[in-house]
CSV table of C-alpha atoms in Angstrom, one decimal:
chain,number,residue,atom,x,y,z
A,1,UNK,CA,-17.9,-45.4,12.5
A,2,UNK,CA,-20.9,-47.6,12.9
A,3,UNK,CA,-20.3,-47.9,16.7
A,4,UNK,CA,-19.6,-44.1,17.0
A,5,UNK,CA,-22.9,-43.3,15.5
A,6,UNK,CA,-24.7,-45.9,17.5
A,7,UNK,CA,-23.1,-44.3,20.7
A,8,UNK,CA,-24.2,-40.8,19.6
A,9,UNK,CA,-27.7,-41.9,18.9
A,10,UNK,CA,-28.0,-43.5,22.4
A,11,UNK,CA,-26.6,-40.4,24.1
A,12,UNK,CA,-29.0,-38.3,22.2
A,13,UNK,CA,-31.8,-40.5,23.2
A,14,UNK,CA,-32.7,-41.1,19.4
A,15,UNK,CA,-34.8,-44.1,19.0
A,16,UNK,CA,-33.8,-47.0,16.8
A,17,UNK,CA,-36.9,-46.4,14.6
A,18,UNK,CA,-35.7,-42.9,13.9
A,19,UNK,CA,-32.3,-43.9,12.7
A,20,UNK,CA,-30.7,-47.4,12.6
A,21,UNK,CA,-28.2,-49.3,10.6
A,22,UNK,CA,-29.9,-51.2,7.8
A,23,UNK,CA,-30.1,-55.0,8.3
A,24,UNK,CA,-27.3,-57.1,6.9
A,25,UNK,CA,-29.9,-58.7,4.7
A,26,UNK,CA,-30.7,-55.4,3.0
A,27,UNK,CA,-27.3,-53.6,3.1
A,28,UNK,CA,-26.0,-55.1,-0.1
A,29,UNK,CA,-29.0,-54.6,-2.2
A,30,UNK,CA,-29.6,-50.9,-0.9
A,31,UNK,CA,-25.9,-49.9,-1.3
A,32,UNK,CA,-25.6,-51.5,-4.8
A,33,UNK,CA,-28.8,-49.7,-5.9
A,34,UNK,CA,-27.4,-46.5,-4.7
A,35,UNK,CA,-24.0,-47.0,-6.4
A,36,UNK,CA,-25.6,-48.2,-9.7
A,37,UNK,CA,-28.0,-45.2,-9.7
A,38,UNK,CA,-25.7,-42.5,-8.8
A,39,UNK,CA,-22.1,-43.4,-9.6
A,40,UNK,CA,-20.1,-44.5,-12.6
A,41,UNK,CA,-18.5,-47.0,-10.4
A,42,UNK,CA,-21.5,-49.3,-10.0
A,43,UNK,CA,-21.1,-52.0,-7.4
A,44,UNK,CA,-17.4,-51.6,-7.5
A,45,UNK,CA,-18.0,-48.3,-5.6
A,46,UNK,CA,-18.1,-50.2,-2.3
A,47,UNK,CA,-14.4,-50.1,-2.3
A,48,UNK,CA,-14.0,-46.4,-3.6
A,49,UNK,CA,-13.4,-43.5,-1.5
A,50,UNK,CA,-15.1,-40.2,-2.3
A,51,UNK,CA,-18.1,-41.4,-4.3
A,52,UNK,CA,-18.8,-37.8,-5.3
A,53,UNK,CA,-15.8,-38.1,-7.8
A,54,UNK,CA,-17.9,-40.5,-9.8
A,55,UNK,CA,-21.2,-39.3,-9.7
A,56,UNK,CA,-23.2,-39.4,-12.9
A,57,UNK,CA,-26.0,-37.5,-14.5
A,58,UNK,CA,-27.0,-33.8,-13.8
A,59,UNK,CA,-25.5,-32.4,-10.7
A,60,UNK,CA,-25.7,-29.1,-8.8
A,61,UNK,CA,-22.8,-27.9,-6.4
A,62,UNK,CA,-22.9,-25.4,-3.7
A,63,UNK,CA,-19.4,-24.3,-2.4
A,64,UNK,CA,-19.4,-23.6,1.3
A,65,UNK,CA,-17.1,-21.4,3.2
A,66,UNK,CA,-17.4,-23.9,6.1
A,67,UNK,CA,-19.1,-27.3,6.8
A,68,UNK,CA,-22.9,-27.0,6.4
A,69,UNK,CA,-24.9,-26.4,9.5
A,70,UNK,CA,-26.7,-29.7,9.7
A,71,UNK,CA,-30.1,-28.0,10.6
A,72,UNK,CA,-29.9,-26.6,7.0
A,73,UNK,CA,-30.4,-30.0,5.7
A,74,UNK,CA,-34.1,-29.4,6.6
A,75,UNK,CA,-34.3,-26.9,3.8
A,76,UNK,CA,-33.6,-29.8,1.4
A,77,UNK,CA,-35.4,-32.7,2.9
A,78,UNK,CA,-38.5,-32.7,5.1
A,79,UNK,CA,-37.8,-33.5,8.9
A,80,UNK,CA,-39.9,-36.7,9.1
A,81,UNK,CA,-38.9,-38.0,5.6
A,82,UNK,CA,-37.4,-41.3,5.8
A,83,UNK,CA,-34.0,-41.6,3.8
A,84,UNK,CA,-31.0,-43.6,3.3
A,85,UNK,CA,-28.0,-42.2,5.2
A,86,UNK,CA,-24.6,-43.4,3.9
A,87,UNK,CA,-21.4,-42.5,5.7
A,88,UNK,CA,-17.8,-43.4,4.8
A,89,UNK,CA,-16.0,-45.6,7.1
A,90,UNK,CA,-13.3,-43.2,8.2
A,91,UNK,CA,-12.0,-45.4,11.1
A,92,UNK,CA,-11.4,-48.4,8.7
A,93,UNK,CA,-13.5,-50.9,10.9
A,94,UNK,CA,-15.7,-52.3,8.0
A,95,UNK,CA,-14.7,-55.5,6.7
A,96,UNK,CA,-16.7,-55.1,3.4
A,97,UNK,CA,-16.2,-51.8,1.6
A,98,UNK,CA,-15.9,-48.4,2.9
A,99,UNK,CA,-19.5,-47.4,3.7
A,100,UNK,CA,-22.2,-47.8,6.4
A,101,UNK,CA,-25.8,-47.6,5.4
A,102,UNK,CA,-28.7,-46.3,7.8
A,103,UNK,CA,-32.2,-45.8,7.5
A,104,UNK,CA,-34.2,-43.1,9.2
A,105,UNK,CA,-35.6,-39.6,9.5
A,106,UNK,CA,-33.8,-36.5,8.4
A,107,UNK,CA,-34.4,-34.9,11.8
A,108,UNK,CA,-32.5,-37.6,13.5
A,109,UNK,CA,-29.8,-37.4,11.0
A,110,UNK,CA,-29.4,-33.6,11.5
A,111,UNK,CA,-29.3,-34.3,15.3
A,112,UNK,CA,-26.5,-36.8,14.8
A,113,UNK,CA,-24.5,-34.5,12.5
A,114,UNK,CA,-24.6,-31.8,15.1
A,115,UNK,CA,-22.4,-34.2,17.3
A,116,UNK,CA,-20.1,-35.6,14.6
A,117,UNK,CA,-17.9,-33.7,12.2
A,118,UNK,CA,-15.5,-33.9,9.2
A,119,UNK,CA,-16.7,-36.8,7.3
A,120,UNK,CA,-18.4,-37.2,4.1
A,121,UNK,CA,-22.1,-38.4,4.0
A,122,UNK,CA,-24.9,-39.0,1.6
A,123,UNK,CA,-28.6,-38.7,2.1
A,124,UNK,CA,-30.5,-40.7,-0.5
A,125,UNK,CA,-34.3,-40.8,-1.3
A,126,UNK,CA,-35.9,-44.2,-0.3
A,127,UNK,CA,-37.0,-44.5,-3.9
A,128,UNK,CA,-33.5,-43.7,-5.1
A,129,UNK,CA,-34.8,-40.6,-7.0
A,130,UNK,CA,-32.1,-38.2,-5.7
A,131,UNK,CA,-28.9,-37.9,-3.6
A,132,UNK,CA,-27.6,-35.2,-1.5
A,133,UNK,CA,-24.0,-35.3,-0.4
A,134,UNK,CA,-21.6,-33.1,1.7
A,135,UNK,CA,-17.9,-33.8,1.0
A,136,UNK,CA,-14.7,-32.9,2.7
A,137,UNK,CA,-14.3,-29.7,0.7
A,138,UNK,CA,-17.4,-28.3,2.2
A,139,UNK,CA,-19.2,-28.9,-1.1
A,140,UNK,CA,-22.9,-29.7,-1.2
A,141,UNK,CA,-23.8,-31.9,-4.3
A,142,UNK,CA,-27.3,-32.8,-5.4
A,143,UNK,CA,-28.0,-35.5,-7.9
A,144,UNK,CA,-31.3,-36.1,-9.5
A,145,UNK,CA,-33.8,-33.5,-10.7
A,146,UNK,CA,-35.5,-32.9,-7.4
A,147,UNK,CA,-32.2,-32.3,-5.5
A,148,UNK,CA,-30.5,-30.5,-8.3
A,149,UNK,CA,-33.2,-27.8,-8.3
A,150,UNK,CA,-33.1,-27.6,-4.5
A,151,UNK,CA,-29.2,-27.2,-4.4
A,152,UNK,CA,-29.4,-24.7,-7.3
A,153,UNK,CA,-32.0,-22.5,-5.4
A,154,UNK,CA,-30.1,-22.7,-2.2
A,155,UNK,CA,-26.6,-21.7,-4.0
A,156,UNK,CA,-28.7,-18.8,-5.8
A,157,UNK,CA,-30.0,-17.5,-2.6
A,158,UNK,CA,-26.6,-17.7,-0.8
A,159,UNK,CA,-24.9,-15.9,-3.6
A,160,UNK,CA,-27.5,-13.2,-3.4
A,161,UNK,CA,-27.0,-12.8,0.1
A,162,UNK,CA,-23.2,-12.5,-0.2
A,163,UNK,CA,-23.8,-9.7,-2.7
A,164,UNK,CA,-26.3,-7.8,-0.5
């Protein structure tokens, strides 16, 4: 997965400062903080599939009829905001755990997601105050007060548009 992402980033001409894997010296700290903050698994979550099944705290869900258009992520997170980007290792190439962690701008992540599909990912605030996930059931999940309110507003507007 990491190699695929790196290939797509190169092909798109996305600079490393816009989106890059976290350094090995940071990886464990960042991932463990995410797991301890947002899941009931804690650091054991490194070996779990589907982190969203173990989210803790208040959450909001938006059930989508199809995968989210990545450009819509910009309704939730500013294009230039730097976030942690966590992806599952669907290819099974990772030696330690099931997740890759990247750091970068939301705009670069949306460009990447336009080229890749059918995998779960998580966007996490750099200060670990919120998390946004899209899972393989086309469900958008927000955790943390900021993202809970944004996902609720998104789902409410979506439901109103469906009824109109």
